[in-house]
């Protein structure tokens, strides 16, 4: 599951990829060869940093930083509005989720004295209530789905007796994984010398932060990385038992016979995969006229045929849940449906449970933003293309940045980490702008869905505005040897591109291991690699990567491949 979803006040969990490109400095970064992308760093999975790295980081810190470290906060300026004269840290990060963690580790690599403040638990939403535990549940659902598919198993010549599961064992698997990753994140930061400060953090004034009850510290630069929380529309009463959010669902305290899922975006789709594999019947409630809004329409159509129609799933589209009442006194969960266009009452559902998967809202309340004259927009902190915070007058707030879900640019865990790394590059003296159109996204259903860049409608709209033609290339998993060996030939890969110059505008994949395959395309977009060059790359046979190999080769581009000398120039 994605760690964060687009906030939706129309009660749909649609994911909208941004249409913006690089800002006014695009010409400076026309060949972005040094873009770095990161979700959970390798240290999160138990790889301890070497003593040599720790020593080197500390050595760099003492040599490169000319900042004075104050003995106490009392010496750092008078009043909230006065910038301090000396600093406790080079960098303070408010929020220890994936974004804050990625920024902290990169800051240490750059020799910055760094502190990270966490008011809840290290790891944030992704590790504790999102990406990590959801993948544990989806791993279970994938195996259950395969074991229950008698025809599939017989095609391999395998015979399997009736599959079953232990609910508590499944829940423990998800919880134990989250605990392990959280501990590894904490240990990795401690080992590198990041100070982990416990308490709710807020901006007290320029370059000044308060955390806990009355602790005040200062820093040359501050990053806000507070993430998001599940968005619950008005009229919906969440009791945590029968009407739940994704936070509750990941604990898997029960597997209801019939559950309604409000929203058919990433979160809703992934939980439908889990619940149906474990025996539940699912009803989707989607405010828009079609399921899976935000995905490329062609991908949505195929995914619905594979992920929804054959399973115990029905759906209501063009309606929203205007009121949901939890089950009590022997009565079921009551859902009142309202027509999304006419706003007239349409139907009433009685189910065993309801999961609210209507997206996520930024967690920005109580951050002291008023102390630096920052006004949120629908809860999001406004930033420019360098993640610099913009105040209520439209001017930049010096030395203050915001990354991840709190700024709303792209609500994905790995996007937050990439933004954090970009900020650290900037405060270390190297200007850096992140190309958000190169950041991939994935939905971990069975099979998976992944994407990067623009959808076909978005690309055609852009082409019409800017005066260029858009073409589409497609390949099928049914023509891939490795997919056929796995008896998993259902799926397609689709590329939207410019035939005049070979620029990749977007790639969308539905099929086996789609989430892993997308990165070749995302890296090509990030590095500015053209189709006529990448189609000459060699892919091992037989592998799933050949799905993309065939996709690139299927494109009809007018330009020729670059020669080695041209590439060097």
mmCIF file of C-alpha atoms in Angstrom, residues 50-434:
data_model
loop_
_atom_site.group_PDB
_atom_site.id
_atom_site.type_symbol
_atom_site.label_atom_id
_atom_site.label_comp_id
_atom_site.label_asym_id
_atom_site.label_seq_id
_atom_site.Cartn_x
_atom_site.Cartn_y
_atom_site.Cartn_z
ATOM 1 C CA UNK A 50 30.578 0.553 9.061
ATOM 2 C CA UNK A 51 32.639 2.056 11.849
ATOM 3 C CA UNK A 52 34.744 3.635 9.156
ATOM 4 C CA UNK A 53 31.718 5.497 7.776
ATOM 5 C CA UNK A 54 30.722 6.682 11.237
ATOM 6 C CA UNK A 55 34.252 7.919 11.922
ATOM 7 C CA UNK A 56 34.441 9.623 8.548
ATOM 8 C CA UNK A 57 31.075 11.329 9.027
ATOM 9 C CA UNK A 58 32.094 12.643 12.441
ATOM 10 C CA UNK A 59 35.397 13.819 11.047
ATOM 11 C CA UNK A 60 33.699 15.640 8.196
ATOM 12 C CA UNK A 61 31.246 17.192 10.622
ATOM 13 C CA UNK A 62 33.961 18.742 12.805
ATOM 14 C CA UNK A 63 36.038 19.939 9.892
ATOM 15 C CA UNK A 64 33.414 21.259 7.491
ATOM 16 C CA UNK A 65 31.029 22.964 9.867
ATOM 17 C CA UNK A 66 32.092 26.391 11.005
ATOM 18 C CA UNK A 67 28.917 26.754 13.061
ATOM 19 C CA UNK A 68 29.133 27.343 16.777
ATOM 20 C CA UNK A 69 27.116 24.968 18.912
ATOM 21 C CA UNK A 70 25.488 26.824 21.784
ATOM 22 C CA UNK A 71 25.697 25.443 25.294
ATOM 23 C CA UNK A 72 22.083 26.246 26.006
ATOM 24 C CA UNK A 73 19.016 27.473 24.180
ATOM 25 C CA UNK A 74 18.944 30.645 26.267
ATOM 26 C CA UNK A 75 21.834 32.114 24.241
ATOM 27 C CA UNK A 76 20.091 31.687 20.911
ATOM 28 C CA UNK A 77 18.326 34.965 20.374
ATOM 29 C CA UNK A 78 15.724 36.907 22.293
ATOM 30 C CA UNK A 79 12.092 36.099 21.542
ATOM 31 C CA UNK A 80 10.499 33.917 18.901
ATOM 32 C CA UNK A 81 11.008 36.332 16.030
ATOM 33 C CA UNK A 82 14.752 36.857 16.342
ATOM 34 C CA UNK A 83 17.014 34.441 14.463
ATOM 35 C CA UNK A 84 19.605 32.814 16.718
ATOM 36 C CA UNK A 85 23.235 33.865 16.547
ATOM 37 C CA UNK A 86 24.583 30.354 16.956
ATOM 38 C CA UNK A 87 23.087 26.929 16.411
ATOM 39 C CA UNK A 88 22.660 23.659 18.242
ATOM 40 C CA UNK A 89 22.451 21.759 14.940
ATOM 41 C CA UNK A 90 23.093 22.172 11.269
ATOM 42 C CA UNK A 91 19.780 20.465 10.523
ATOM 43 C CA UNK A 92 16.673 19.652 12.546
ATOM 44 C CA UNK A 93 14.042 17.372 11.026
ATOM 45 C CA UNK A 94 10.540 17.341 12.510
ATOM 46 C CA UNK A 95 9.166 13.859 11.838
ATOM 47 C CA UNK A 96 10.986 10.525 11.744
ATOM 48 C CA UNK A 97 9.105 8.765 8.972
ATOM 49 C CA UNK A 98 10.690 7.502 5.770
ATOM 50 C CA UNK A 99 11.150 11.060 4.502
ATOM 51 C CA UNK A 100 12.798 12.297 7.685
ATOM 52 C CA UNK A 101 14.933 9.164 7.921
ATOM 53 C CA UNK A 102 16.205 9.508 4.353
ATOM 54 C CA UNK A 103 17.016 13.178 4.913
ATOM 55 C CA UNK A 104 18.797 12.464 8.218
ATOM 56 C CA UNK A 105 21.040 9.750 6.788
ATOM 57 C CA UNK A 106 21.953 11.856 3.775
ATOM 58 C CA UNK A 107 22.665 14.836 6.038
ATOM 59 C CA UNK A 108 25.132 12.761 8.064
ATOM 60 C CA UNK A 109 26.831 11.679 4.851
ATOM 61 C CA UNK A 110 27.250 15.380 4.076
ATOM 62 C CA UNK A 111 28.819 16.031 7.479
ATOM 63 C CA UNK A 112 25.875 17.917 8.990
ATOM 64 C CA UNK A 113 25.163 17.740 12.700
ATOM 65 C CA UNK A 114 21.596 16.439 12.621
ATOM 66 C CA UNK A 115 18.701 15.919 15.011
ATOM 67 C CA UNK A 116 15.356 14.313 14.249
ATOM 68 C CA UNK A 117 12.252 14.894 16.356
ATOM 69 C CA UNK A 118 9.480 12.305 16.608
ATOM 70 C CA UNK A 119 6.312 12.717 18.640
ATOM 71 C CA UNK A 120 4.961 9.236 17.957
ATOM 72 C CA UNK A 121 7.182 6.345 16.823
ATOM 73 C CA UNK A 122 10.136 6.207 14.455
ATOM 74 C CA UNK A 123 9.127 5.080 10.984
ATOM 75 C CA UNK A 124 5.957 7.127 10.703
ATOM 76 C CA UNK A 125 2.992 5.957 8.665
ATOM 77 C CA UNK A 126 4.930 3.887 6.128
ATOM 78 C CA UNK A 127 6.681 1.626 8.597
ATOM 79 C CA UNK A 128 4.034 1.409 11.315
ATOM 80 C CA UNK A 129 0.666 1.880 9.579
ATOM 81 C CA UNK A 130 1.272 1.759 5.848
ATOM 82 C CA UNK A 131 3.770 0.373 3.345
ATOM 83 C CA UNK A 132 5.510 -2.140 5.580
ATOM 84 C CA UNK A 133 2.678 -3.945 7.434
ATOM 85 C CA UNK A 134 0.438 -3.830 4.358
ATOM 86 C CA UNK A 135 3.089 -5.652 2.325
ATOM 87 C CA UNK A 136 3.168 -8.343 5.014
ATOM 88 C CA UNK A 137 -0.602 -8.810 4.691
ATOM 89 C CA UNK A 138 -0.389 -8.767 0.903
ATOM 90 C CA UNK A 139 2.331 -11.415 0.973
ATOM 91 C CA UNK A 140 -0.102 -13.631 2.870
ATOM 92 C CA UNK A 141 -2.983 -12.864 0.520
ATOM 93 C CA UNK A 142 -0.824 -13.667 -2.508
ATOM 94 C CA UNK A 143 0.112 -17.080 -1.180
ATOM 95 C CA UNK A 144 -3.444 -17.823 -0.091
ATOM 96 C CA UNK A 145 -4.763 -16.831 -3.484
ATOM 97 C CA UNK A 146 -2.290 -19.123 -5.241
ATOM 98 C CA UNK A 147 -2.950 -22.079 -2.947
ATOM 99 C CA UNK A 148 -6.703 -21.672 -3.391
ATOM 100 C CA UNK A 149 -6.428 -21.643 -7.181
ATOM 101 C CA UNK A 150 -6.724 -25.364 -7.874
ATOM 102 C CA UNK A 151 -6.545 -24.933 -11.634
ATOM 103 C CA UNK A 152 -3.356 -22.889 -11.333
ATOM 104 C CA UNK A 153 -1.672 -25.431 -9.091
ATOM 105 C CA UNK A 154 -2.711 -28.357 -11.309
ATOM 106 C CA UNK A 155 -1.159 -26.601 -14.288
ATOM 107 C CA UNK A 156 2.192 -27.098 -12.531
ATOM 108 C CA UNK A 157 1.366 -30.705 -11.736
ATOM 109 C CA UNK A 158 0.934 -29.832 -8.047
ATOM 110 C CA UNK A 159 -1.742 -31.045 -5.654
ATOM 111 C CA UNK A 160 -2.440 -28.992 -2.537
ATOM 112 C CA UNK A 161 -4.941 -29.788 0.185
ATOM 113 C CA UNK A 162 -7.362 -27.125 1.412
ATOM 114 C CA UNK A 163 -5.500 -23.964 2.425
ATOM 115 C CA UNK A 164 -6.269 -22.236 5.689
ATOM 116 C CA UNK A 165 -4.846 -19.455 7.839
ATOM 117 C CA UNK A 166 -4.509 -18.318 11.431
ATOM 118 C CA UNK A 167 -5.760 -14.744 11.701
ATOM 119 C CA UNK A 168 -3.638 -13.899 14.710
ATOM 120 C CA UNK A 169 -0.590 -15.417 13.066
ATOM 121 C CA UNK A 170 -1.143 -13.264 9.994
ATOM 122 C CA UNK A 171 -1.583 -10.158 12.168
ATOM 123 C CA UNK A 172 1.563 -10.996 14.123
ATOM 124 C CA UNK A 173 3.545 -11.315 10.890
ATOM 125 C CA UNK A 174 2.596 -7.747 9.911
ATOM 126 C CA UNK A 175 3.235 -6.360 13.389
ATOM 127 C CA UNK A 176 6.576 -8.131 13.791
ATOM 128 C CA UNK A 177 7.797 -6.850 10.439
ATOM 129 C CA UNK A 178 6.892 -3.268 11.360
ATOM 130 C CA UNK A 179 8.693 -3.631 14.695
ATOM 131 C CA UNK A 180 11.810 -5.013 13.042
ATOM 132 C CA UNK A 181 12.005 -2.262 10.432
ATOM 133 C CA UNK A 182 11.278 0.430 13.045
ATOM 134 C CA UNK A 183 14.097 -0.825 15.275
ATOM 135 C CA UNK A 184 16.491 -0.990 12.340
ATOM 136 C CA UNK A 185 15.627 2.580 11.336
ATOM 137 C CA UNK A 186 16.281 3.769 14.877
ATOM 138 C CA UNK A 187 19.543 1.869 15.184
ATOM 139 C CA UNK A 188 20.812 3.084 11.807
ATOM 140 C CA UNK A 189 20.317 6.733 12.775
ATOM 141 C CA UNK A 190 21.862 6.278 16.213
ATOM 142 C CA UNK A 191 24.867 4.478 14.758
ATOM 143 C CA UNK A 192 25.536 7.375 12.404
ATOM 144 C CA UNK A 193 25.250 9.973 15.140
ATOM 145 C CA UNK A 194 21.778 11.383 14.479
ATOM 146 C CA UNK A 195 20.241 12.688 17.706
ATOM 147 C CA UNK A 196 16.720 11.276 18.114
ATOM 148 C CA UNK A 197 14.627 13.652 20.219
ATOM 149 C CA UNK A 198 11.282 12.486 21.584
ATOM 150 C CA UNK A 199 8.285 14.788 21.743
ATOM 151 C CA UNK A 200 5.958 16.768 19.498
ATOM 152 C CA UNK A 201 7.977 19.279 17.509
ATOM 153 C CA UNK A 202 6.887 22.728 16.336
ATOM 154 C CA UNK A 203 8.461 25.799 14.789
ATOM 155 C CA UNK A 204 8.936 28.448 17.462
ATOM 156 C CA UNK A 205 10.455 31.076 15.186
ATOM 157 C CA UNK A 206 13.162 31.527 12.557
ATOM 158 C CA UNK A 207 15.624 28.625 12.848
ATOM 159 C CA UNK A 208 14.140 27.711 16.217
ATOM 160 C CA UNK A 209 12.198 24.588 17.229
ATOM 161 C CA UNK A 210 10.361 23.531 20.364
ATOM 162 C CA UNK A 211 9.809 19.886 21.239
ATOM 163 C CA UNK A 212 8.263 18.083 24.168
ATOM 164 C CA UNK A 213 7.094 20.290 27.011
ATOM 165 C CA UNK A 214 9.561 23.183 26.929
ATOM 166 C CA UNK A 215 12.710 22.076 25.115
ATOM 167 C CA UNK A 216 14.015 24.674 22.665
ATOM 168 C CA UNK A 217 16.743 24.016 20.117
ATOM 169 C CA UNK A 218 18.070 25.854 17.096
ATOM 170 C CA UNK A 219 19.342 24.876 13.694
ATOM 171 C CA UNK A 220 20.740 26.495 10.610
ATOM 172 C CA UNK A 221 18.055 24.708 8.583
ATOM 173 C CA UNK A 222 14.767 23.005 9.504
ATOM 174 C CA UNK A 223 12.825 20.349 7.589
ATOM 175 C CA UNK A 224 9.165 19.621 8.334
ATOM 176 C CA UNK A 225 8.396 15.969 7.561
ATOM 177 C CA UNK A 226 5.262 15.261 9.579
ATOM 178 C CA UNK A 227 3.411 13.134 7.022
ATOM 179 C CA UNK A 228 -0.304 12.481 6.942
ATOM 180 C CA UNK A 229 -3.219 10.726 8.609
ATOM 181 C CA UNK A 230 -6.241 8.870 7.164
ATOM 182 C CA UNK A 231 -8.852 11.255 5.807
ATOM 183 C CA UNK A 232 -12.356 10.561 7.114
ATOM 184 C CA UNK A 233 -15.165 12.516 5.398
ATOM 185 C CA UNK A 234 -17.950 14.171 7.346
ATOM 186 C CA UNK A 235 -20.848 11.952 8.317
ATOM 187 C CA UNK A 236 -18.694 8.874 8.896
ATOM 188 C CA UNK A 237 -18.323 7.640 12.464
ATOM 189 C CA UNK A 238 -15.184 5.564 12.997
ATOM 190 C CA UNK A 239 -15.250 3.224 15.984
ATOM 191 C CA UNK A 240 -12.049 1.322 15.163
ATOM 192 C CA UNK A 241 -13.876 -2.022 15.228
ATOM 193 C CA UNK A 242 -16.617 -2.135 12.600
ATOM 194 C CA UNK A 243 -15.943 1.198 10.870
ATOM 195 C CA UNK A 244 -12.206 1.461 10.399
ATOM 196 C CA UNK A 245 -9.402 3.255 8.600
ATOM 197 C CA UNK A 246 -6.300 1.657 7.136
ATOM 198 C CA UNK A 247 -4.587 2.215 10.497
ATOM 199 C CA UNK A 248 -7.048 -0.181 12.148
ATOM 200 C CA UNK A 249 -7.267 -2.593 9.204
ATOM 201 C CA UNK A 250 -3.551 -3.335 9.298
ATOM 202 C CA UNK A 251 -3.937 -4.800 12.781
ATOM 203 C CA UNK A 252 -6.306 -7.409 11.261
ATOM 204 C CA UNK A 253 -8.276 -7.813 14.476
ATOM 205 C CA UNK A 254 -11.063 -9.461 12.477
ATOM 206 C CA UNK A 255 -11.909 -10.720 8.996
ATOM 207 C CA UNK A 256 -15.551 -9.721 8.386
ATOM 208 C CA UNK A 257 -17.815 -11.802 6.174
ATOM 209 C CA UNK A 258 -18.877 -8.690 4.265
ATOM 210 C CA UNK A 259 -16.950 -5.427 4.221
ATOM 211 C CA UNK A 260 -17.653 -2.231 2.320
ATOM 212 C CA UNK A 261 -14.585 -0.323 1.143
ATOM 213 C CA UNK A 262 -15.160 3.390 0.570
ATOM 214 C CA UNK A 263 -12.756 4.399 -2.196
ATOM 215 C CA UNK A 264 -11.228 2.259 -4.954
ATOM 216 C CA UNK A 265 -7.780 3.785 -5.212
ATOM 217 C CA UNK A 266 -4.513 2.228 -4.055
ATOM 218 C CA UNK A 267 -5.546 1.667 -0.449
ATOM 219 C CA UNK A 268 -8.957 0.263 -1.294
ATOM 220 C CA UNK A 269 -7.619 -2.024 -4.033
ATOM 221 C CA UNK A 270 -4.904 -3.502 -1.858
ATOM 222 C CA UNK A 271 -7.259 -4.202 1.030
ATOM 223 C CA UNK A 272 -9.784 -5.764 -1.325
ATOM 224 C CA UNK A 273 -6.997 -8.136 -2.362
ATOM 225 C CA UNK A 274 -6.278 -9.026 1.274
ATOM 226 C CA UNK A 275 -9.883 -9.414 2.412
ATOM 227 C CA UNK A 276 -11.102 -11.483 -0.526
ATOM 228 C CA UNK A 277 -8.097 -13.818 -0.249
ATOM 229 C CA UNK A 278 -8.983 -14.367 3.417
ATOM 230 C CA UNK A 279 -12.630 -15.107 2.609
ATOM 231 C CA UNK A 280 -14.489 -11.792 2.840
ATOM 232 C CA UNK A 281 -16.974 -10.407 0.365
ATOM 233 C CA UNK A 282 -16.253 -6.820 -0.644
ATOM 234 C CA UNK A 283 -18.412 -3.948 -1.848
ATOM 235 C CA UNK A 284 -16.660 -0.893 -3.287
ATOM 236 C CA UNK A 285 -18.232 2.541 -2.904
ATOM 237 C CA UNK A 286 -16.706 4.995 -5.367
ATOM 238 C CA UNK A 287 -17.762 8.629 -5.810
ATOM 239 C CA UNK A 288 -16.548 8.879 -9.392
ATOM 240 C CA UNK A 289 -18.222 7.177 -12.334
ATOM 241 C CA UNK A 290 -15.553 4.492 -12.725
ATOM 242 C CA UNK A 291 -13.467 2.337 -10.431
ATOM 243 C CA UNK A 292 -9.746 2.952 -9.950
ATOM 244 C CA UNK A 293 -9.750 6.661 -10.805
ATOM 245 C CA UNK A 294 -6.336 8.172 -11.370
ATOM 246 C CA UNK A 295 -4.895 5.105 -13.063
ATOM 247 C CA UNK A 296 -4.408 5.089 -16.823
ATOM 248 C CA UNK A 297 -7.887 4.242 -18.205
ATOM 249 C CA UNK A 298 -6.683 1.272 -20.251
ATOM 250 C CA UNK A 299 -4.873 -0.174 -17.235
ATOM 251 C CA UNK A 300 -7.939 0.370 -15.066
ATOM 252 C CA UNK A 301 -10.121 -1.502 -17.530
ATOM 253 C CA UNK A 302 -7.860 -4.553 -17.594
ATOM 254 C CA UNK A 303 -7.245 -4.453 -13.848
ATOM 255 C CA UNK A 304 -10.969 -4.425 -13.169
ATOM 256 C CA UNK A 305 -11.403 -7.512 -15.364
ATOM 257 C CA UNK A 306 -8.687 -9.364 -13.409
ATOM 258 C CA UNK A 307 -8.754 -7.934 -9.880
ATOM 259 C CA UNK A 308 -12.459 -7.283 -9.357
ATOM 260 C CA UNK A 309 -14.843 -9.076 -11.702
ATOM 261 C CA UNK A 310 -13.750 -12.695 -10.963
ATOM 262 C CA UNK A 311 -13.609 -12.131 -7.200
ATOM 263 C CA UNK A 312 -16.301 -11.757 -4.583
ATOM 264 C CA UNK A 313 -16.506 -8.037 -5.178
ATOM 265 C CA UNK A 314 -19.395 -5.835 -6.226
ATOM 266 C CA UNK A 315 -19.413 -2.065 -6.464
ATOM 267 C CA UNK A 316 -21.404 1.142 -6.526
ATOM 268 C CA UNK A 317 -19.983 4.008 -8.593
ATOM 269 C CA UNK A 318 -21.133 7.614 -8.822
ATOM 270 C CA UNK A 319 -22.207 7.589 -5.171
ATOM 271 C CA UNK A 320 -20.605 8.560 -1.902
ATOM 272 C CA UNK A 321 -21.208 7.429 1.649
ATOM 273 C CA UNK A 322 -22.966 10.408 3.200
ATOM 274 C CA UNK A 323 -23.364 8.680 6.554
ATOM 275 C CA UNK A 324 -21.904 5.525 8.108
ATOM 276 C CA UNK A 325 -23.027 4.251 11.498
ATOM 277 C CA UNK A 326 -20.969 1.562 13.270
ATOM 278 C CA UNK A 327 -22.522 -1.764 14.234
ATOM 279 C CA UNK A 328 -23.951 -1.914 17.750
ATOM 280 C CA UNK A 329 -26.636 -3.652 19.756
ATOM 281 C CA UNK A 330 -26.751 -6.510 17.266
ATOM 282 C CA UNK A 331 -27.366 -4.185 14.323
ATOM 283 C CA UNK A 332 -25.045 -4.148 11.266
ATOM 284 C CA UNK A 333 -23.022 -1.237 9.935
ATOM 285 C CA UNK A 334 -25.434 1.129 8.171
ATOM 286 C CA UNK A 335 -24.222 3.020 5.081
ATOM 287 C CA UNK A 336 -26.343 5.725 3.483
ATOM 288 C CA UNK A 337 -25.439 6.306 -0.185
ATOM 289 C CA UNK A 338 -25.979 9.623 -1.938
ATOM 290 C CA UNK A 339 -25.812 10.314 -5.669
ATOM 291 C CA UNK A 340 -22.550 12.172 -6.304
ATOM 292 C CA UNK A 341 -24.086 14.445 -8.941
ATOM 293 C CA UNK A 342 -27.635 15.134 -7.770
ATOM 294 C CA UNK A 343 -26.821 14.833 -4.038
ATOM 295 C CA UNK A 344 -30.068 12.914 -3.651
ATOM 296 C CA UNK A 345 -30.314 9.815 -1.388
ATOM 297 C CA UNK A 346 -29.860 6.714 -3.493
ATOM 298 C CA UNK A 347 -29.510 3.548 -1.436
ATOM 299 C CA UNK A 348 -28.748 2.055 1.961
ATOM 300 C CA UNK A 349 -26.328 -0.796 2.670
ATOM 301 C CA UNK A 350 -26.104 -3.036 5.709
ATOM 302 C CA UNK A 351 -22.690 -4.714 6.056
ATOM 303 C CA UNK A 352 -20.542 -6.302 8.727
ATOM 304 C CA UNK A 353 -17.785 -3.695 8.506
ATOM 305 C CA UNK A 354 -16.679 -0.644 6.530
ATOM 306 C CA UNK A 355 -13.148 0.430 5.635
ATOM 307 C CA UNK A 356 -12.682 4.131 4.915
ATOM 308 C CA UNK A 357 -10.082 4.350 2.132
ATOM 309 C CA UNK A 358 -10.774 7.905 0.978
ATOM 310 C CA UNK A 359 -7.169 9.031 0.977
ATOM 311 C CA UNK A 360 -4.977 10.833 3.467
ATOM 312 C CA UNK A 361 -4.847 14.344 4.926
ATOM 313 C CA UNK A 362 -1.644 16.218 5.808
ATOM 314 C CA UNK A 363 -0.641 16.286 9.470
ATOM 315 C CA UNK A 364 0.221 19.958 9.902
ATOM 316 C CA UNK A 365 -1.867 21.202 12.830
ATOM 317 C CA UNK A 366 0.014 22.497 15.844
ATOM 318 C CA UNK A 367 3.335 22.921 14.031
ATOM 319 C CA UNK A 368 3.653 26.608 14.985
ATOM 320 C CA UNK A 369 3.467 27.704 11.357
ATOM 321 C CA UNK A 370 1.840 30.962 12.436
ATOM 322 C CA UNK A 371 5.144 31.890 14.089
ATOM 323 C CA UNK A 372 6.723 32.182 10.649
ATOM 324 C CA UNK A 373 3.597 33.517 8.896
ATOM 325 C CA UNK A 374 2.861 30.313 6.979
ATOM 326 C CA UNK A 375 -0.737 29.622 5.949
ATOM 327 C CA UNK A 376 -1.632 26.082 4.882
ATOM 328 C CA UNK A 377 -3.706 25.372 1.787
ATOM 329 C CA UNK A 378 -6.275 22.639 2.529
ATOM 330 C CA UNK A 379 -3.892 21.601 5.282
ATOM 331 C CA UNK A 380 -0.844 21.362 3.000
ATOM 332 C CA UNK A 381 2.239 23.501 3.568
ATOM 333 C CA UNK A 382 2.996 25.487 0.386
ATOM 334 C CA UNK A 383 6.482 24.957 -1.036
ATOM 335 C CA UNK A 384 8.372 25.752 -4.226
ATOM 336 C CA UNK A 385 10.152 23.248 -6.489
ATOM 337 C CA UNK A 386 13.043 23.081 -4.009
ATOM 338 C CA UNK A 387 10.737 22.263 -1.080
ATOM 339 C CA UNK A 388 11.319 25.723 0.425
ATOM 340 C CA UNK A 389 8.339 26.837 2.494
ATOM 341 C CA UNK A 390 6.332 29.800 1.210
ATOM 342 C CA UNK A 391 4.682 32.169 3.708
ATOM 343 C CA UNK A 392 1.302 33.904 3.586
ATOM 344 C CA UNK A 393 2.730 36.777 1.544
ATOM 345 C CA UNK A 394 4.061 34.458 -1.140
ATOM 346 C CA UNK A 395 7.693 34.859 -0.123
ATOM 347 C CA UNK A 396 10.143 32.151 0.905
ATOM 348 C CA UNK A 397 10.704 31.468 4.593
ATOM 349 C CA UNK A 398 14.493 31.402 5.056
ATOM 350 C CA UNK A 399 16.002 28.072 6.129
ATOM 351 C CA UNK A 400 12.648 26.263 6.368
ATOM 352 C CA UNK A 401 11.691 23.298 4.175
ATOM 353 C CA UNK A 402 8.809 20.844 4.014
ATOM 354 C CA UNK A 403 8.947 17.367 2.471
ATOM 355 C CA UNK A 404 6.582 14.444 1.973
ATOM 356 C CA UNK A 405 2.853 14.184 2.508
ATOM 357 C CA UNK A 406 2.727 17.482 4.405
ATOM 358 C CA UNK A 407 3.444 19.456 1.219
ATOM 359 C CA UNK A 408 1.114 17.407 -1.000
ATOM 360 C CA UNK A 409 3.305 17.356 -4.104
ATOM 361 C CA UNK A 410 3.334 13.565 -4.374
ATOM 362 C CA UNK A 411 2.045 11.588 -1.399
ATOM 363 C CA UNK A 412 4.341 8.582 -1.535
ATOM 364 C CA UNK A 413 6.917 7.437 1.018
ATOM 365 C CA UNK A 414 9.785 7.246 -1.455
ATOM 366 C CA UNK A 415 8.879 10.681 -2.825
ATOM 367 C CA UNK A 416 9.259 12.074 0.699
ATOM 368 C CA UNK A 417 12.700 10.502 1.012
ATOM 369 C CA UNK A 418 13.760 11.792 -2.408
ATOM 370 C CA UNK A 419 12.581 15.280 -1.468
ATOM 371 C CA UNK A 420 14.500 15.093 1.817
ATOM 372 C CA UNK A 421 17.688 14.098 0.008
ATOM 373 C CA UNK A 422 17.136 16.952 -2.456
ATOM 374 C CA UNK A 423 16.853 19.442 0.417
ATOM 375 C CA UNK A 424 20.041 18.155 2.042
ATOM 376 C CA UNK A 425 21.842 18.571 -1.279
ATOM 377 C CA UNK A 426 20.707 22.193 -1.349
ATOM 378 C CA UNK A 427 21.680 23.066 2.220
ATOM 379 C CA UNK A 428 25.051 21.407 1.564
ATOM 380 C CA UNK A 429 25.738 23.867 -1.218
ATOM 381 C CA UNK A 430 24.653 21.903 -4.293
ATOM 382 C CA UNK A 431 21.494 23.152 -5.970
ATOM 383 C CA UNK A 432 19.068 20.378 -6.763
ATOM 384 C CA UNK A 433 15.562 20.137 -8.209
ATOM 385 C CA UNK A 434 13.669 16.843 -8.112
#
